[in-house]
Short mmCIF file of C-alpha atoms in Angstrom, two decimals:
data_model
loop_
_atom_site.label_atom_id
_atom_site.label_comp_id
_atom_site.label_asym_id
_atom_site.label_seq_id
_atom_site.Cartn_x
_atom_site.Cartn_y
_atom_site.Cartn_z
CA UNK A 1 -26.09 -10.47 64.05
CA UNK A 2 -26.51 -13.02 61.41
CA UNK A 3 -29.46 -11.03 59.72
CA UNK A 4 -27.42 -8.01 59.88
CA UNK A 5 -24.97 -9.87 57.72
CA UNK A 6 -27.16 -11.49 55.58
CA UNK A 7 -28.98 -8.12 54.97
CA UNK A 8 -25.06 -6.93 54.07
CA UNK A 9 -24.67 -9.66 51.95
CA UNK A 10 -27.48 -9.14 49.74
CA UNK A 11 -27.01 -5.12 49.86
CA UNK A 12 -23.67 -6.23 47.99
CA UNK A 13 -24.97 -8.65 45.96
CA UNK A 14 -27.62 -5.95 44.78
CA UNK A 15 -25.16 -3.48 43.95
CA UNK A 16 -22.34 -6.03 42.27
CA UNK A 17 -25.28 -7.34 39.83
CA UNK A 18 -26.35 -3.68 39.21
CA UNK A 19 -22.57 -2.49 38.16
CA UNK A 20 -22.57 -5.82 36.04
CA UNK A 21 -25.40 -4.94 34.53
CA UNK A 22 -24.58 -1.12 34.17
CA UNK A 23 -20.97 -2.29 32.74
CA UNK A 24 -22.57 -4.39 30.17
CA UNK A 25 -25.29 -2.38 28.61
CA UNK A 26 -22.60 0.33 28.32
CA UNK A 27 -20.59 -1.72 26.26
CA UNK A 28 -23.33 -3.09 24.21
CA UNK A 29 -24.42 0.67 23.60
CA UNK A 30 -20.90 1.71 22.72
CA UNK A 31 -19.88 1.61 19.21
CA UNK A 32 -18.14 -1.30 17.97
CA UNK A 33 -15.18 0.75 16.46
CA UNK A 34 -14.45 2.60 19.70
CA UNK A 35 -15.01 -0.48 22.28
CA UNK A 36 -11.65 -1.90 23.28
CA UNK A 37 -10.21 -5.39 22.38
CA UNK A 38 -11.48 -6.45 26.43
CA UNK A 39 -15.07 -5.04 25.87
CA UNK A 40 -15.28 -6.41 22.82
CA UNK A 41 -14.43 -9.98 23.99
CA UNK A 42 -16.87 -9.58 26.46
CA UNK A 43 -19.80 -8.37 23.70
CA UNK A 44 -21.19 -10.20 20.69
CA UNK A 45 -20.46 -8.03 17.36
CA UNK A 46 -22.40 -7.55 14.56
CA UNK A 47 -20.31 -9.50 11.86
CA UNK A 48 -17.00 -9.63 10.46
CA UNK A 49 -16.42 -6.04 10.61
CA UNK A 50 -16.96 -5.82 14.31
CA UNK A 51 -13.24 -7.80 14.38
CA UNK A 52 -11.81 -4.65 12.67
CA UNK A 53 -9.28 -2.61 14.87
CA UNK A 54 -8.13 -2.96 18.36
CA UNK A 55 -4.80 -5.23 17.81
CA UNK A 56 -2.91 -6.01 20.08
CA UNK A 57 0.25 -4.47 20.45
CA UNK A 58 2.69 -7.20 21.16
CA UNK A 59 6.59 -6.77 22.47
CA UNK A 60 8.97 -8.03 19.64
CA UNK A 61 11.50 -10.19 22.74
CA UNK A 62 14.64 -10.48 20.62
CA UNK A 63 14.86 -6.92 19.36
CA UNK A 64 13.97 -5.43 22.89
CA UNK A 65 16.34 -7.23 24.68
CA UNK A 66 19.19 -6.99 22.31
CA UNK A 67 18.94 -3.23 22.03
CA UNK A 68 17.34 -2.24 25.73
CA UNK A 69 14.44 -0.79 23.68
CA UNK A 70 10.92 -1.63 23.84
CA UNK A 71 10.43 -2.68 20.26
CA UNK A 72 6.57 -3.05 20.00
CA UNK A 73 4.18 -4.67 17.17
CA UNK A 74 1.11 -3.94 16.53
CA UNK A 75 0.25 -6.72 15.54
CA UNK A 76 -2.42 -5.63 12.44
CA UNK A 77 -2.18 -9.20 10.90
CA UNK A 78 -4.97 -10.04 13.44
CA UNK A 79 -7.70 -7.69 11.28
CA UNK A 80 -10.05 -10.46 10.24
CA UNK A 81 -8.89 -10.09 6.48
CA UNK A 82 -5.42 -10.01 7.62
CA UNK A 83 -4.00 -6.69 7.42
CA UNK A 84 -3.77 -3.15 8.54
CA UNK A 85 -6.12 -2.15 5.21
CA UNK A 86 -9.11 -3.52 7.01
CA UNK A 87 -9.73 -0.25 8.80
CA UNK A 88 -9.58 1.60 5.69
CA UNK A 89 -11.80 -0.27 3.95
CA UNK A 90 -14.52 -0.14 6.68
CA UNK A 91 -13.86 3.67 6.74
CA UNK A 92 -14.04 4.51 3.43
CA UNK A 93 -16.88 2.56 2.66
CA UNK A 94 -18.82 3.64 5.29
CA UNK A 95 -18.06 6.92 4.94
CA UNK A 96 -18.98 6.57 0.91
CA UNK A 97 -22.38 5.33 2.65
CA UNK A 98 -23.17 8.30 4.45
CA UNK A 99 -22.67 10.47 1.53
CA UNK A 100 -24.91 8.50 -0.48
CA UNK A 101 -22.36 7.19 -3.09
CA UNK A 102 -22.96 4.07 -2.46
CA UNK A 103 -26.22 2.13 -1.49
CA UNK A 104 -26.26 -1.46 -0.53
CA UNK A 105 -27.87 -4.18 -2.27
CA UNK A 106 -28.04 -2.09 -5.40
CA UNK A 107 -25.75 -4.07 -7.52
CA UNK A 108 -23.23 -1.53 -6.94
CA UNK A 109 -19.94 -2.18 -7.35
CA UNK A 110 -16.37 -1.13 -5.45
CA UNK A 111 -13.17 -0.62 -7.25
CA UNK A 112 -9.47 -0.13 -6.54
CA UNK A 113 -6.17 -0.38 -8.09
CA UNK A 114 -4.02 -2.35 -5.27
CA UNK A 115 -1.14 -4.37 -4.68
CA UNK A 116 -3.22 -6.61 -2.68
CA UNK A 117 -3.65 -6.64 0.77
CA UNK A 118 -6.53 -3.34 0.49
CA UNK A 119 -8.43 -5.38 -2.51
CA UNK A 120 -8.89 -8.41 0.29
CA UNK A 121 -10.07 -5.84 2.99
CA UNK A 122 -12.14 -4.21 0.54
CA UNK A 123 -13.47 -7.87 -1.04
CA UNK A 124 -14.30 -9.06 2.53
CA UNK A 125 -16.04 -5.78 3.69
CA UNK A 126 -18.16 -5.41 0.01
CA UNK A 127 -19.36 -9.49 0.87
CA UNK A 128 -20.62 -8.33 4.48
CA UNK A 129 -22.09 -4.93 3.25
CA UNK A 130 -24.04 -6.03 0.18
CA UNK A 131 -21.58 -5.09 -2.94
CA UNK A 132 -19.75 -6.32 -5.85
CA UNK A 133 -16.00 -6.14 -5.77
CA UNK A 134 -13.35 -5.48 -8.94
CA UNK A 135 -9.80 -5.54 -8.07
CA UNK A 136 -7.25 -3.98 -10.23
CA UNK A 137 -3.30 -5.02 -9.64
CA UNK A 138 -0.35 -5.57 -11.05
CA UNK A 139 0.33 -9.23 -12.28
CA UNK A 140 3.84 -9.09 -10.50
CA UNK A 141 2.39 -9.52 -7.20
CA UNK A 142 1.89 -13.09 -5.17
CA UNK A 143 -0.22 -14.97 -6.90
CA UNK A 144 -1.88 -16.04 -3.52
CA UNK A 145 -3.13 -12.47 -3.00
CA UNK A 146 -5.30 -13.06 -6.44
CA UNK A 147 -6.40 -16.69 -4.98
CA UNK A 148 -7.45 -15.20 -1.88
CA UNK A 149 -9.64 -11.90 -3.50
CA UNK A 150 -11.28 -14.48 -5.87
CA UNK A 151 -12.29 -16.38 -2.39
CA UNK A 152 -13.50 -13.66 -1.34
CA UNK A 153 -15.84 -13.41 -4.50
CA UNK A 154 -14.11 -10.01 -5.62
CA UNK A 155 -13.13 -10.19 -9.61
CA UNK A 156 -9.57 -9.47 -9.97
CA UNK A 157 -7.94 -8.13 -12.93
CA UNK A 158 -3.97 -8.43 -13.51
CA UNK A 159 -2.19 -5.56 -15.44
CA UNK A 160 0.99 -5.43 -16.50
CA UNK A 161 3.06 -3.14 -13.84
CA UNK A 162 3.86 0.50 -15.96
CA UNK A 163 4.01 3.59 -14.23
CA UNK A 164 1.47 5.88 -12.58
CA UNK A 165 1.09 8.24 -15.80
CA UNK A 166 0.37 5.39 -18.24
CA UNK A 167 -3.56 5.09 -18.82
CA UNK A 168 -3.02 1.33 -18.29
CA UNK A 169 -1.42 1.60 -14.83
CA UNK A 170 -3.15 -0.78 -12.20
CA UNK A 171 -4.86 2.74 -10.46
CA UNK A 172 -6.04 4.50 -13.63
CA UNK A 173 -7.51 0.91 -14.91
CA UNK A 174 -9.26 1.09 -11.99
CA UNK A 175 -10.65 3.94 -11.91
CA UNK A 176 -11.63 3.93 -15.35
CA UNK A 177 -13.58 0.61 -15.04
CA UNK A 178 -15.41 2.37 -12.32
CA UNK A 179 -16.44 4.78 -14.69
CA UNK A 180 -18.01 2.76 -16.80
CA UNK A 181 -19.75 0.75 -14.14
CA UNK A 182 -23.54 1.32 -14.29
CA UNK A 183 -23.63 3.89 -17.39
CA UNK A 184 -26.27 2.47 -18.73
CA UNK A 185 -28.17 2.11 -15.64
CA UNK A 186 -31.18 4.61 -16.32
CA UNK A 187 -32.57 4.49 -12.87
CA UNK A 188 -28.79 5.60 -11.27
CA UNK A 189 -29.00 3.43 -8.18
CA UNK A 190 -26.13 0.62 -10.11
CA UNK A 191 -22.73 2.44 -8.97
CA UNK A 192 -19.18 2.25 -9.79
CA UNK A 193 -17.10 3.36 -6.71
CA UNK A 194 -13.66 4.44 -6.88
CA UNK A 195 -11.81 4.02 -3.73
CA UNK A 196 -8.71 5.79 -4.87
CA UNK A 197 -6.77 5.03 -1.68
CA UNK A 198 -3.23 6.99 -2.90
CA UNK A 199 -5.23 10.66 -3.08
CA UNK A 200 -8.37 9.67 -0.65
CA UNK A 201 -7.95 11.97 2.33
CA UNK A 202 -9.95 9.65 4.14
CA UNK A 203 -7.34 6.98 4.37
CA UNK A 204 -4.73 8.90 6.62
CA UNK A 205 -8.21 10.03 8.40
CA UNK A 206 -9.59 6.50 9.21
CA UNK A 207 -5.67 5.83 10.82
CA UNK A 208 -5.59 9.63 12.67
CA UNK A 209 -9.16 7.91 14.15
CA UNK A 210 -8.60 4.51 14.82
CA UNK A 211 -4.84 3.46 14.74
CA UNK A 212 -3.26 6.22 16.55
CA UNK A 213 -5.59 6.64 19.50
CA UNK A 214 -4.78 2.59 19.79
CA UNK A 215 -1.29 2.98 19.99
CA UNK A 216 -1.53 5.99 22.56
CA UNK A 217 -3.83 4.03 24.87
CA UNK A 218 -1.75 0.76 24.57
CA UNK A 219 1.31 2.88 25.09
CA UNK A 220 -0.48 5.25 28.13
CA UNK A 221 1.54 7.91 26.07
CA UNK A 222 4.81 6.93 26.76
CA UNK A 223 6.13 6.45 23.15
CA UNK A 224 9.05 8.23 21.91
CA UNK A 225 9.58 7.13 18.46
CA UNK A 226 6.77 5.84 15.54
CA UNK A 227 8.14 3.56 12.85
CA UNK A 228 6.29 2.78 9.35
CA UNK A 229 6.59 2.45 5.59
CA UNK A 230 4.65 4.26 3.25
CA UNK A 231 2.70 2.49 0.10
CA UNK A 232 -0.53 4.98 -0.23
CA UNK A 233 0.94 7.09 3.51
CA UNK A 234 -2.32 6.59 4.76
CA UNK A 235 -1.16 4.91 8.31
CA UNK A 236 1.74 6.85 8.74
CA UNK A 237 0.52 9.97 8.11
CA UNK A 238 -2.68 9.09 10.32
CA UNK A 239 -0.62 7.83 12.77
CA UNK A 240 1.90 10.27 13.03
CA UNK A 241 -0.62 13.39 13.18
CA UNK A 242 -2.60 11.68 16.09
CA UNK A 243 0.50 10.78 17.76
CA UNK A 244 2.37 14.51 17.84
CA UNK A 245 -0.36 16.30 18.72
CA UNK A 246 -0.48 14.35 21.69
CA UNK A 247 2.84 13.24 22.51
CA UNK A 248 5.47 15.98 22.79
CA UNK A 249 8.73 15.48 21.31
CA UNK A 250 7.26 11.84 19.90
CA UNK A 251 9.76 11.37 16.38
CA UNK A 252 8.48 9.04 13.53
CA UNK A 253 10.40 7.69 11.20
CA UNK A 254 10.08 6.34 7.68
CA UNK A 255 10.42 2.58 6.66
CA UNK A 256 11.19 2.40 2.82
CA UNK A 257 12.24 -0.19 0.79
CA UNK A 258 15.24 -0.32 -2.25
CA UNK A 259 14.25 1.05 -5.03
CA UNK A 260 11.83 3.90 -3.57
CA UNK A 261 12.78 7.47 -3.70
CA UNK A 262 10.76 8.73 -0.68
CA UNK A 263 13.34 8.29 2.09
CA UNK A 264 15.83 10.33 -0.28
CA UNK A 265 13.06 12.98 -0.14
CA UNK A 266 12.69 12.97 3.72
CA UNK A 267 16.18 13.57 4.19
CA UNK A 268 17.67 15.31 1.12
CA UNK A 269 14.62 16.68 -0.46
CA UNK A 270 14.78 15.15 -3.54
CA UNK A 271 12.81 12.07 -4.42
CA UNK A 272 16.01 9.50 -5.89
CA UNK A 273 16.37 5.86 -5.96
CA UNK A 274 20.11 4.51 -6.84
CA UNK A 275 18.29 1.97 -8.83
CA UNK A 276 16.58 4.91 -11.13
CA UNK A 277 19.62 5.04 -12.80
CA UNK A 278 19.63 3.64 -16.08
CA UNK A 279 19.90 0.34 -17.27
CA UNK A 280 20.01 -0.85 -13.55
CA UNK A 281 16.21 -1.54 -13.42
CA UNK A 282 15.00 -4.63 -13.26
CA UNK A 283 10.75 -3.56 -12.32
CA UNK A 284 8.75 -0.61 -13.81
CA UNK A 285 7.41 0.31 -10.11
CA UNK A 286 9.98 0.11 -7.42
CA UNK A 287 13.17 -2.01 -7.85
CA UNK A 288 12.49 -3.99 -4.61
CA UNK A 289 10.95 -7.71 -3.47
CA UNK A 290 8.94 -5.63 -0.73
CA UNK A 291 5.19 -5.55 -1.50
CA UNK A 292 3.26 -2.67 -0.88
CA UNK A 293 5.22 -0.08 0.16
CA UNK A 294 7.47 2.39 -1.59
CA UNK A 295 6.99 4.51 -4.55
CA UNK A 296 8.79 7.09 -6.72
CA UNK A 297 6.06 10.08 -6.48
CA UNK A 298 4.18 11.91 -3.88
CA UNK A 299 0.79 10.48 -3.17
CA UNK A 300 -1.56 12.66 -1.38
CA UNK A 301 -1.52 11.53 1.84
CA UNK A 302 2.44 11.45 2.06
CA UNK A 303 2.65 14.68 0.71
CA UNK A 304 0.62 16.01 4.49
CA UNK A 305 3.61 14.65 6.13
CA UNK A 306 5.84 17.19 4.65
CA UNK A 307 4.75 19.82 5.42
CA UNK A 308 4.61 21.37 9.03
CA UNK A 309 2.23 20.53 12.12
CA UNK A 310 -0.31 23.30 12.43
CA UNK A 311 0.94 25.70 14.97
CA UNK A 312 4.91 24.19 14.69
CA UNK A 313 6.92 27.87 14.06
CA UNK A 314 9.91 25.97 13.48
CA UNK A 315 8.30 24.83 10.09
CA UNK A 316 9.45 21.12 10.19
CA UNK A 317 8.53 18.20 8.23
CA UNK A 318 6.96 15.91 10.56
CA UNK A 319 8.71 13.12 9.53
CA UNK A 320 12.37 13.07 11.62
CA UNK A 321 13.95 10.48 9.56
CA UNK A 322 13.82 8.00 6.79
CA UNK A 323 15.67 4.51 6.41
CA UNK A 324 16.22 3.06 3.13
CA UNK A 325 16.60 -0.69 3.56
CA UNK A 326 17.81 -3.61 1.47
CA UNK A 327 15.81 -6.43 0.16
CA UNK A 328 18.95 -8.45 1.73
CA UNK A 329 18.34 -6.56 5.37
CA UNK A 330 14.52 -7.41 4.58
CA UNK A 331 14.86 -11.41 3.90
CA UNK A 332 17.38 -11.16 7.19
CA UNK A 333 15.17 -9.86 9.21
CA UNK A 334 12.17 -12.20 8.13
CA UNK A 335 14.00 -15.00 9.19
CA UNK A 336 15.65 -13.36 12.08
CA UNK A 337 11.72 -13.03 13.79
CA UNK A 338 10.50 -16.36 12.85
CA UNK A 339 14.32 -18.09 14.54
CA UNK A 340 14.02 -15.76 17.60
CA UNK A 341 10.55 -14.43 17.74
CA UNK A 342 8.21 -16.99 16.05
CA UNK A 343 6.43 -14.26 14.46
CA UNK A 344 5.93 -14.97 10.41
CA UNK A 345 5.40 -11.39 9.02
CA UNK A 346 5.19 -9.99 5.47
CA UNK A 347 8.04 -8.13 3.59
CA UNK A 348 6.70 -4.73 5.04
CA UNK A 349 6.30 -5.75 8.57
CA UNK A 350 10.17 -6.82 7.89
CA UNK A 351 11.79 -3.61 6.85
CA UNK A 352 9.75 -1.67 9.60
CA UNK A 353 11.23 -4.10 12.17
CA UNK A 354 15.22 -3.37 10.48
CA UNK A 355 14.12 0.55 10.71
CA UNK A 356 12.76 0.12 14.16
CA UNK A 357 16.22 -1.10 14.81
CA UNK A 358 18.40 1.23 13.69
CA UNK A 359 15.99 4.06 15.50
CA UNK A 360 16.83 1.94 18.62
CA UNK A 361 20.43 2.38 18.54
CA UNK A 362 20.21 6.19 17.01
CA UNK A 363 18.09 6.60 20.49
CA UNK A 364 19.85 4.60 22.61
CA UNK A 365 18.51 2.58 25.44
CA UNK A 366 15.39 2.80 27.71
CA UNK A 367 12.61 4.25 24.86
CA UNK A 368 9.97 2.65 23.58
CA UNK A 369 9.19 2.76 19.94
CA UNK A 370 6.29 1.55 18.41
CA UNK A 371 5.90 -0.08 14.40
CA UNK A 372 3.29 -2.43 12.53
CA UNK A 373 2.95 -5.57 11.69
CA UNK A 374 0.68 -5.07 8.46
CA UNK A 375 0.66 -8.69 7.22
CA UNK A 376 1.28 -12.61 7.59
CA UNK A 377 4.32 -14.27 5.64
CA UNK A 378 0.75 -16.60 4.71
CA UNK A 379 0.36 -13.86 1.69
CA UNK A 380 4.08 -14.19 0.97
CA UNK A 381 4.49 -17.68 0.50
CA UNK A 382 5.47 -17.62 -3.31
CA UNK A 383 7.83 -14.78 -3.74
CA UNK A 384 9.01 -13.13 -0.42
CA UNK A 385 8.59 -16.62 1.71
CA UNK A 386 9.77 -18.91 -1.00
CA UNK A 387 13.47 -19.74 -0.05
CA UNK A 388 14.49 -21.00 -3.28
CA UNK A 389 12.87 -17.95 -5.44
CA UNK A 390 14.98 -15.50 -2.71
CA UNK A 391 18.42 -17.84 -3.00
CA UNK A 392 17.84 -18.28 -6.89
CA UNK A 393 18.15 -13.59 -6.42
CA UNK A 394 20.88 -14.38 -4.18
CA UNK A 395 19.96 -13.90 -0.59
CA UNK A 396 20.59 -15.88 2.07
CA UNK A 397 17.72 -17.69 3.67
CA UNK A 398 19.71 -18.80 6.85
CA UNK A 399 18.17 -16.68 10.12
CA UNK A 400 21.88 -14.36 10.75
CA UNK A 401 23.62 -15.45 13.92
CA UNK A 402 23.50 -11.79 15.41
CA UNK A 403 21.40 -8.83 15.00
CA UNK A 404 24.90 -7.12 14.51
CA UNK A 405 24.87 -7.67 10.79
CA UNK A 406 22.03 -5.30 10.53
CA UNK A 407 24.24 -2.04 11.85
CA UNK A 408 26.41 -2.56 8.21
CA UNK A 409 24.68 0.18 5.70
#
C-alpha cells in the first residue's frame, strides 16, 4: 500500500511539473502585448515597452457607493511613461516599422505636435527603439511636461498656442520639421517621421486592439456605459467601436471640457463653445485649465464616431451623450478623489470622473460604467495641481463636503 501511494504521489508530481512547465512556456511564447497583467508578472519582458497595456481597472469607492454604481478606473497612469498615450506610441511606431518608414539605429528621427503626455510616450519608446525624438507643443502647457521629455532625451520645442490653420500651430510645426529632417541625406536611410496622432487612423486602431478588449475582459462584458474625453478621439473612438460590437446596448458618453465645442456637436450638431463668443476668450485653443482634451474642429478619428456602426439601420451616432464640464466641477472633483479616494489624477482623468457621475444618476443604480484615468496630478503640479495658481482664477481648492454639488449644471 505505501508503494501504491508513493507511485500516486509521483504520478502527480509528474503531471503538476509538466502543466507548470506547459503553463510557462505558453506564456513566454505569447506576445507581450496580448499576455495579461498575471502572466506578465509571472514572465520577464523584454524592456520598458513590455510594461505597456494591461492596467488595472480599479473601483473609484466614493463615487460607487454614493451613487450605487460601479464607477471603475482604468487606471492608465500605471503605463511606464505614465499615461494612456503609451499604447499609441508603441503602435504607431511599430506599425511605422513594419512598413519600412522607419528603421532603427539610422539616426532617424520621430516627430509630433502634442500637448504632452504622447511626446513622453513617444520620447520613452524612441530611447528603447533606437531613435531621435522632436517634440512640438504649445508653451502654455506645464512646464514639467517639457522637464520630463528633455529627461527623456527628446528635444522639445515650445510654440506659441494659435489655431490649427496657422502654419505655426504646434501640429503643422511639427510636421513641417519632419519634412525637413534628413533632406539632405543622399543615402535615404536618415528619416523624419510624422506621427500625426489627430488624422492617424492608427491611433483609434491601437485602442479598438488593446484598450477595449482590456476593459471587456476586466468587465467579463458586463458594462453598460463607457465614459471618455476626446483630445486626438483616438481612445474613445477605439474604445467605443470594440466595446459595441460586443456589448449590446453598451452607451458611451463624451467627457469634454469648457471651452470645447465637441459635446455641442454630439448633442445639437453643431460644434459651439459659449466661450467662442467674442471678447470672452481668454486662450487661442480651448478656453479651459484641462490639458489635453477638447478642441473646436473634427479630428479624424472623432469624426468615425459620428457616424453610424456598420450594420446599425437606425443610423445613429455612436456616441449617446456628451457632458460639457466646468473647470470649477474639474478642480472639485480633483480634490474630491484625493479627500475620499486617495487617487491624484490629472485634469482629464477629473472631468471623466464628474461625467461618469452624472451618467450614474441619468442610469440610475446597479450598472457599471467604466472611464480612464489617463494621467498623474505628478504632470499637473504647476498649473492644474497648484492651489494658489487655481484660487488666484478663483476656484476653490477645499475637497466639497458632498458629491451633491456636482448635480448643479
Amino acid at each position: 500500500m505505501p508503494l501504491d501511494n508513493s507511485a500516486q504521489i509521483c504520478t502527480a508530481a509528474a503531471v503538476l511539473t509538466a502543466a507548470v512547465c506547459f503553463q510557462g512556456w505558453r506564456i513566454l511564447n505569447k506576445p507581450e502585448s496580448k499576455r495579461t497583467a498575471t502572466e506578465r508578472s509571472a514572465a520577464i519582458v523584454h524592456g520598458i515597452t513590455g510594461l505597456i497595456g494591461n492596467t488595472p481597472l480599479i473601483r473609484i469607492n466614493s463615487l460607487s457607493d454614493a451613487t450605487g454604481c460601479e464607477i471603475l478606473g482604468k487606471a492608465e497612469f500605471l503605463n511606464p511613461g505614465g499615461s494612456s498615450k503609451d499604447r499609441i506610441a508603441l503602435y504607431l511606431i511599430e506599425q511605422a516599422e513594419k512598413s519600412g518608414q522607419l528603421v532603427p539605429h539610422t539616426d532617424s528621427c520621430i516627430f509630433e505636435g502634442t500637448s504632452g503626455s504622447t511626446g513622453i510616450s513617444l520620447a520613452m519608446v524612441a530611447r528603447a527603439k533606437g531613435y531621435l525624438c522632436h517634440i512640438v507643443m504649445p508653451s502654455d502647457q506645464a512646464i514639467e511636461k517639457s522637464q520630463l521629455l528633455e529627461r527623456h532625451g527628446a528635444t522639445v520645442e515650445r510654440v506659441a498656442p494659435c489655431s490649427i490653420v496657422d502654419k505655426n500651430n504646434f501640429v503643422n510645426v511639427a510636421r513641417r520639421r519632419a519634412a525637413e529632417y534628413g533632406a539632405d541625406d543622399k543615402s535615404g536611410t536618415r528619416r523624419g517621421y510624422f506621427v500625426n496622432q489627430f488624422e492617424n487612423p492608427l491611433n483609434s486602431d491601437a485602442h479598438y486592439r488593446s484598450t477595449g478588449p482590456e476593459i471587456f475582459q476586466q468587465t467579463n462584458g458586463h458594462i453598460h456605459a463607457f465614459v471618455h474625453g476626446s483630445g486626438t478621439g483616438g481612445t474613445i473612438a477605439g474604445v467605443t467601436h470594440y466595446l459595441k460590437q460586443q456589448v449590446p446596448g453598451i452607451m458611451s458618453f463624451l467627457a469634454d471640457p469648457q471651452g470645447s465645442g465637441l459635446a455641442n456637436k454630439v448633442n445639437h450638431g453643431v460644434m459651439f463653445a459659449a466661450t467662442e463668443r467674442e471678447g470672452t476668450r481668454r486662450r487661442q485653443q480651448v478656453d479651459t485649465l484641462v490639458e489635453g482634451v477638447g478642441l473646436n474642429r473634427l479630428t479624424r478619428n472623432f469624426a468615425n464616431l459620428l457616424k453610424p456602426m456598420q450594420g446599425d439601420s437606425k443610423g445613429k451616432c455612436m456616441l449617446d451623450g456628451a457632458v460639457s464640464v466646468s473647470d470649477r466641477d474639474a478642480v472639485r472633483m480633483s480634490r474630491w478623489l484625493m479627500a475620499n479616494d486617495g487617487l491624484f489624477i490629472g485634469s482629464s482623468g477629473a472631468i471623466n470622473c464628474v461625467t461618469a457621475l452624472h451618467v450614474a444618476h441619468r442610469l440610475g443604480p446597479g450598472h457599471t460604467i467604466v472611464t480612464i484615468l489617463a494621467d498623474s496630478g505628478q504632470r499637473h503640479l504647476t498649473k492644474f495641481w497648484n492651489d494658489q495658481a487655481m484660487v488666484s482664477l478663483g476656484h476653490d481648492v477645499n475637497a466639497p463636503a458632498t458629491l451633491d454639488i456636482f448635480e448643479q449644471q
